[in-house]
PDB file of C-alpha atoms in Angstrom:
ATOM      1  CA  MET G   1       0.000   0.000   0.000  1.00  0.00           C
ATOM      2  CA  LYS G   2       1.315   3.442  -0.920  1.00  0.00           C
ATOM      3  CA  LYS G   3       2.094   5.771   1.975  1.00  0.00           C
ATOM      4  CA  THR G   4       1.210   8.989   0.142  1.00  0.00           C
ATOM      5  CA  PRO G   5      -1.340   9.711  -2.569  1.00  0.00           C
ATOM      6  CA  ASP G   6      -0.183  10.362  -6.092  1.00  0.00           C
ATOM      7  CA  PHE G   7      -0.835  13.640  -7.862  1.00  0.00           C
ATOM      8  CA  GLU G   8      -4.011  12.353  -9.581  1.00  0.00           C
ATOM      9  CA  VAL G   9      -5.637  11.488  -6.243  1.00  0.00           C
ATOM     10  CA  VAL G  10      -4.786  14.940  -4.886  1.00  0.00           C
ATOM     11  CA  ARG G  11      -6.092  16.570  -8.065  1.00  0.00           C
ATOM     12  CA  GLU G  12      -9.407  14.692  -7.743  1.00  0.00           C
ATOM     13  CA  ALA G  13      -9.727  15.680  -4.071  1.00  0.00           C
ATOM     14  CA  LEU G  14      -9.032  19.337  -4.864  1.00  0.00           C
ATOM     15  CA  SER G  15     -11.465  19.263  -7.761  1.00  0.00           C
ATOM     16  CA  LEU G  16     -14.172  18.312  -5.270  1.00  0.00           C
ATOM     17  CA  ALA G  17     -12.900  20.692  -2.565  1.00  0.00           C
ATOM     18  CA  ARG G  18     -13.200  23.677  -4.880  1.00  0.00           C
ATOM     19  CA  ARG G  19     -16.962  23.134  -4.893  1.00  0.00           C
ATOM     20  CA  ALA G  20     -16.993  24.460  -1.330  1.00  0.00           C
ATOM     21  CA  PRO G  21     -19.174  27.525  -0.920  1.00  0.00           C
ATOM     22  CA  SER G  22     -17.279  30.742  -0.287  1.00  0.00           C
ATOM     23  CA  VAL G  23     -18.004  34.417   0.241  1.00  0.00           C
ATOM     24  CA  TRP G  24     -19.255  35.855  -3.050  1.00  0.00           C
ATOM     25  CA  ASN G  25     -17.908  32.657  -4.655  1.00  0.00           C
ATOM     26  CA  ARG G  26     -14.372  34.118  -4.474  1.00  0.00           C
ATOM     27  CA  GLN G  27     -12.660  30.892  -3.337  1.00  0.00           C
ATOM     28  CA  PRO G  28     -10.067  32.776  -1.241  1.00  0.00           C
ATOM     29  CA  TRP G  29      -7.669  29.856  -0.884  1.00  0.00           C
ATOM     30  CA  GLN G  30      -4.721  28.180  -2.529  1.00  0.00           C
ATOM     31  CA  TRP G  31      -3.591  24.603  -2.150  1.00  0.00           C
ATOM     32  CA  ARG G  32      -0.011  23.354  -2.444  1.00  0.00           C
ATOM     33  CA  PHE G  33       1.007  19.686  -2.488  1.00  0.00           C
ATOM     34  CA  ASP G  34       4.625  18.910  -1.609  1.00  0.00           C
ATOM     35  CA  GLY G  35       4.456  15.213  -2.516  1.00  0.00           C
ATOM     36  CA  GLU G  36       3.481  14.154   1.018  1.00  0.00           C
ATOM     37  CA  ASN G  37       1.315  16.824   2.623  1.00  0.00           C
ATOM     38  CA  LEU G  38      -1.290  19.225   1.338  1.00  0.00           C
ATOM     39  CA  HIS G  39      -1.096  22.845   2.495  1.00  0.00           C
ATOM     40  CA  LEU G  40      -3.995  25.315   2.595  1.00  0.00           C
ATOM     41  CA  TYR G  41      -3.169  29.006   2.202  1.00  0.00           C
ATOM     42  CA  SER G  42      -5.413  32.036   2.469  1.00  0.00           C
ATOM     43  CA  ASP G  43      -5.373  34.159  -0.701  1.00  0.00           C
ATOM     44  CA  ARG G  44      -6.385  37.689   0.344  1.00  0.00           C
ATOM     45  CA  GLU G  45      -6.130  38.984  -3.250  1.00  0.00           C
ATOM     46  CA  ARG G  46      -9.194  36.947  -4.189  1.00  0.00           C
ATOM     47  CA  MET G  47     -11.163  38.891  -1.580  1.00  0.00           C
ATOM     48  CA  SER G  48     -10.485  42.291  -3.154  1.00  0.00           C
ATOM     49  CA  GLY G  49     -13.668  44.332  -3.316  1.00  0.00           C
ATOM     50  CA  VAL G  50     -15.310  42.326  -0.520  1.00  0.00           C
ATOM     51  CA  ARG G  51     -15.755  44.046   2.830  1.00  0.00           C
ATOM     52  CA  ASP G  52     -13.952  41.692   5.217  1.00  0.00           C
ATOM     53  CA  PRO G  53     -11.685  43.895   7.364  1.00  0.00           C
ATOM     54  CA  ASP G  54     -10.645  41.207   9.853  1.00  0.00           C
ATOM     55  CA  GLY G  55     -10.525  38.324   7.355  1.00  0.00           C
ATOM     56  CA  ARG G  56     -13.280  36.387   9.116  1.00  0.00           C
ATOM     57  CA  LEU G  57     -15.321  35.680   5.981  1.00  0.00           C
ATOM     58  CA  ALA G  58     -12.215  34.469   4.158  1.00  0.00           C
ATOM     59  CA  MET G  59     -11.326  32.234   7.132  1.00  0.00           C
ATOM     60  CA  VAL G  60     -14.801  30.661   7.182  1.00  0.00           C
ATOM     61  CA  SER G  61     -14.611  30.061   3.424  1.00  0.00           C
ATOM     62  CA  CYS G  62     -11.186  28.417   3.777  1.00  0.00           C
ATOM     63  CA  GLY G  63     -12.460  26.244   6.621  1.00  0.00           C
ATOM     64  CA  ILE G  64     -15.293  24.964   4.454  1.00  0.00           C
ATOM     65  CA  ALA G  65     -12.821  24.187   1.645  1.00  0.00           C
ATOM     66  CA  LEU G  66     -10.642  22.339   4.163  1.00  0.00           C
ATOM     67  CA  HIS G  67     -13.629  20.266   5.262  1.00  0.00           C
ATOM     68  CA  HIS G  68     -14.550  19.455   1.649  1.00  0.00           C
ATOM     69  CA  CYS G  69     -10.978  18.342   0.953  1.00  0.00           C
ATOM     70  CA  ILE G  70     -10.940  16.069   4.022  1.00  0.00           C
ATOM     71  CA  VAL G  71     -14.253  14.502   2.953  1.00  0.00           C
ATOM     72  CA  ALA G  72     -12.948  14.033  -0.606  1.00  0.00           C
ATOM     73  CA  LEU G  73      -9.744  12.359   0.572  1.00  0.00           C
ATOM     74  CA  ARG G  74     -11.690  10.043   2.900  1.00  0.00           C
ATOM     75  CA  GLY G  75     -13.931   9.032   0.028  1.00  0.00           C
ATOM     76  CA  LEU G  76     -10.863   8.335  -2.089  1.00  0.00           C
ATOM     77  CA  GLY G  77      -9.418   6.056   0.608  1.00  0.00           C
ATOM     78  CA  TRP G  78      -7.112   8.412   2.501  1.00  0.00           C
ATOM     79  CA  ALA G  79      -7.131   9.505   6.133  1.00  0.00           C
ATOM     80  CA  THR G  80      -6.019  12.979   7.165  1.00  0.00           C
ATOM     81  CA  GLU G  81      -4.650  14.715  10.202  1.00  0.00           C
ATOM     82  CA  VAL G  82      -5.093  18.496  10.272  1.00  0.00           C
ATOM     83  CA  VAL G  83      -2.291  20.643  11.630  1.00  0.00           C
ATOM     84  CA  ARG G  84      -3.753  24.120  12.125  1.00  0.00           C
ATOM     85  CA  PHE G  85      -1.480  27.153  11.674  1.00  0.00           C
ATOM     86  CA  PRO G  86       1.670  25.003  11.336  1.00  0.00           C
ATOM     87  CA  LYS G  87       3.977  28.043  10.900  1.00  0.00           C
ATOM     88  CA  PRO G  88       2.828  30.922  13.120  1.00  0.00           C
ATOM     89  CA  ALA G  89       5.158  33.315  11.289  1.00  0.00           C
ATOM     90  CA  ASP G  90       3.266  32.683   8.022  1.00  0.00           C
ATOM     91  CA  GLU G  91      -0.256  34.011   8.561  1.00  0.00           C
ATOM     92  CA  THR G  92      -1.356  32.833   5.115  1.00  0.00           C
ATOM     93  CA  LEU G  93      -0.624  29.149   5.862  1.00  0.00           C
ATOM     94  CA  LEU G  94      -3.843  28.068   7.564  1.00  0.00           C
ATOM     95  CA  ALA G  95      -3.484  24.303   7.709  1.00  0.00           C
ATOM     96  CA  THR G  96      -1.453  21.315   6.626  1.00  0.00           C
ATOM     97  CA  LEU G  97      -3.151  18.023   5.865  1.00  0.00           C
ATOM     98  CA  VAL G  98      -0.986  15.038   6.734  1.00  0.00           C
ATOM     99  CA  ILE G  99      -2.315  12.325   4.425  1.00  0.00           C
ATOM    100  CA  ARG G 100      -2.133   8.610   5.217  1.00  0.00           C
ATOM    101  CA  PRO G 101      -3.703   5.495   3.729  1.00  0.00           C
ATOM    102  CA  SER G 102      -7.017   4.579   5.290  1.00  0.00           C
ATOM    103  CA  LEU G 103      -7.911   0.967   5.935  1.00  0.00           C
ATOM    104  CA  VAL G 104     -11.646   1.656   6.225  1.00  0.00           C
ATOM    105  CA  THR G 105     -14.002   4.128   4.599  1.00  0.00           C
ATOM    106  CA  SER G 106     -17.335   4.270   6.423  1.00  0.00           C
ATOM    107  CA  ALA G 107     -20.759   4.470   4.821  1.00  0.00           C
ATOM    108  CA  VAL G 108     -21.117   7.997   6.246  1.00  0.00           C
ATOM    109  CA  ASP G 109     -17.791   9.030   4.673  1.00  0.00           C
ATOM    110  CA  LEU G 110     -18.916   7.657   1.321  1.00  0.00           C
ATOM    111  CA  SER G 111     -22.317   9.351   1.449  1.00  0.00           C
ATOM    112  CA  MET G 112     -20.646  12.695   2.245  1.00  0.00           C
ATOM    113  CA  PHE G 113     -18.117  12.071  -0.545  1.00  0.00           C
ATOM    114  CA  PHE G 114     -20.832  11.459  -3.144  1.00  0.00           C
ATOM    115  CA  ALA G 115     -22.744  14.535  -1.938  1.00  0.00           C
ATOM    116  CA  LEU G 116     -19.756  16.788  -2.746  1.00  0.00           C
ATOM    117  CA  ASP G 117     -20.315  16.343  -6.454  1.00  0.00           C
ATOM    118  CA  LYS G 118     -23.987  17.284  -6.168  1.00  0.00           C
ATOM    119  CA  ARG G 119     -23.475  20.631  -4.395  1.00  0.00           C
ATOM    120  CA  ARG G 120     -24.564  23.655  -6.410  1.00  0.00           C
ATOM    121  CA  THR G 121     -24.391  27.395  -5.878  1.00  0.00           C
ATOM    122  CA  GLU G 122     -27.603  29.409  -6.051  1.00  0.00           C
ATOM    123  CA  ASN G 123     -26.908  32.577  -8.017  1.00  0.00           C
ATOM    124  CA  ARG G 124     -30.425  33.755  -8.787  1.00  0.00           C
ATOM    125  CA  PRO G 125     -31.435  37.108  -7.319  1.00  0.00           C
ATOM    126  CA  LEU G 126     -33.604  37.118  -4.227  1.00  0.00           C
ATOM    127  CA  ALA G 127     -37.275  37.785  -4.810  1.00  0.00           C
ATOM    128  CA  ALA G 128     -38.678  41.166  -3.823  1.00  0.00           C
ATOM    129  CA  PRO G 129     -40.483  41.193  -0.454  1.00  0.00           C
ATOM    130  CA  GLY G 130     -43.919  39.648  -0.812  1.00  0.00           C
ATOM    131  CA  ARG G 131     -43.030  37.821  -4.049  1.00  0.00           C
ATOM    132  CA  GLN G 132     -41.780  34.273  -4.392  1.00  0.00           C
ATOM    133  CA  HIS G 133     -40.067  32.426  -7.198  1.00  0.00           C
ATOM    134  CA  ASN G 134     -42.178  29.511  -8.362  1.00  0.00           C
ATOM    135  CA  THR G 135     -39.373  26.947  -8.370  1.00  0.00           C
ATOM    136  CA  CYS G 136     -41.307  24.132  -6.730  1.00  0.00           C
ATOM    137  CA  GLY G 137     -44.448  24.226  -8.811  1.00  0.00           C
ATOM    138  CA  ASN G 138     -47.469  23.253  -6.740  1.00  0.00           C
ATOM    139  CA  PHE G 139     -45.462  21.833  -3.866  1.00  0.00           C
ATOM    140  CA  ARG G 140     -47.484  21.862  -0.651  1.00  0.00           C
ATOM    141  CA  MET G 141     -46.308  21.078   2.851  1.00  0.00           C
ATOM    142  CA  LYS G 142     -48.337  18.617   4.894  1.00  0.00           C
ATOM    143  CA  PRO G 143     -48.734  19.341   8.588  1.00  0.00           C
ATOM    144  CA  CYS G 144     -46.477  17.306  10.836  1.00  0.00           C
ATOM    145  CA  THR G 145     -48.152  15.233  13.519  1.00  0.00           C
ATOM    146  CA  MET G 146     -46.434  13.544  16.412  1.00  0.00           C
ATOM    147  CA  GLU G 147     -47.766  10.444  18.072  1.00  0.00           C
ATOM    148  CA  ARG G 148     -47.099   9.762  21.718  1.00  0.00           C
ATOM    149  CA  HIS G 149     -46.160   6.271  22.776  1.00  0.00           C
TER     150      HIS G 149
END
């Protein structure tokens, strides 16, 4: 069994990770693979024009991308260990993923993995107050009832 994933595995994982939602769909992150570990960097230039003075929105977006990458690697048969802020002197390096072979991929991991490919971004404008988009046709909610035992 290989101890580190090859470039194609990493590319597939990052292809799925880039589907992560981000502020204004800016994807304010960069990934770097050194042959063993995968490093997540914040890319402040991608946030230009977005009001985010303390970088919180960018950090949340990067965290979601990190989660998506972990889920993708699990689904591809790799376990990860996250090292947060591995070099305190480099504020742009947010995390390093130490990647190892996984002996087991759970049903939950696989269901989350397959869900990554189905995620979509909603870009339509919001409806004006009092108006609704008719995206569900004649969909009607049934009242929920609870039985006591």
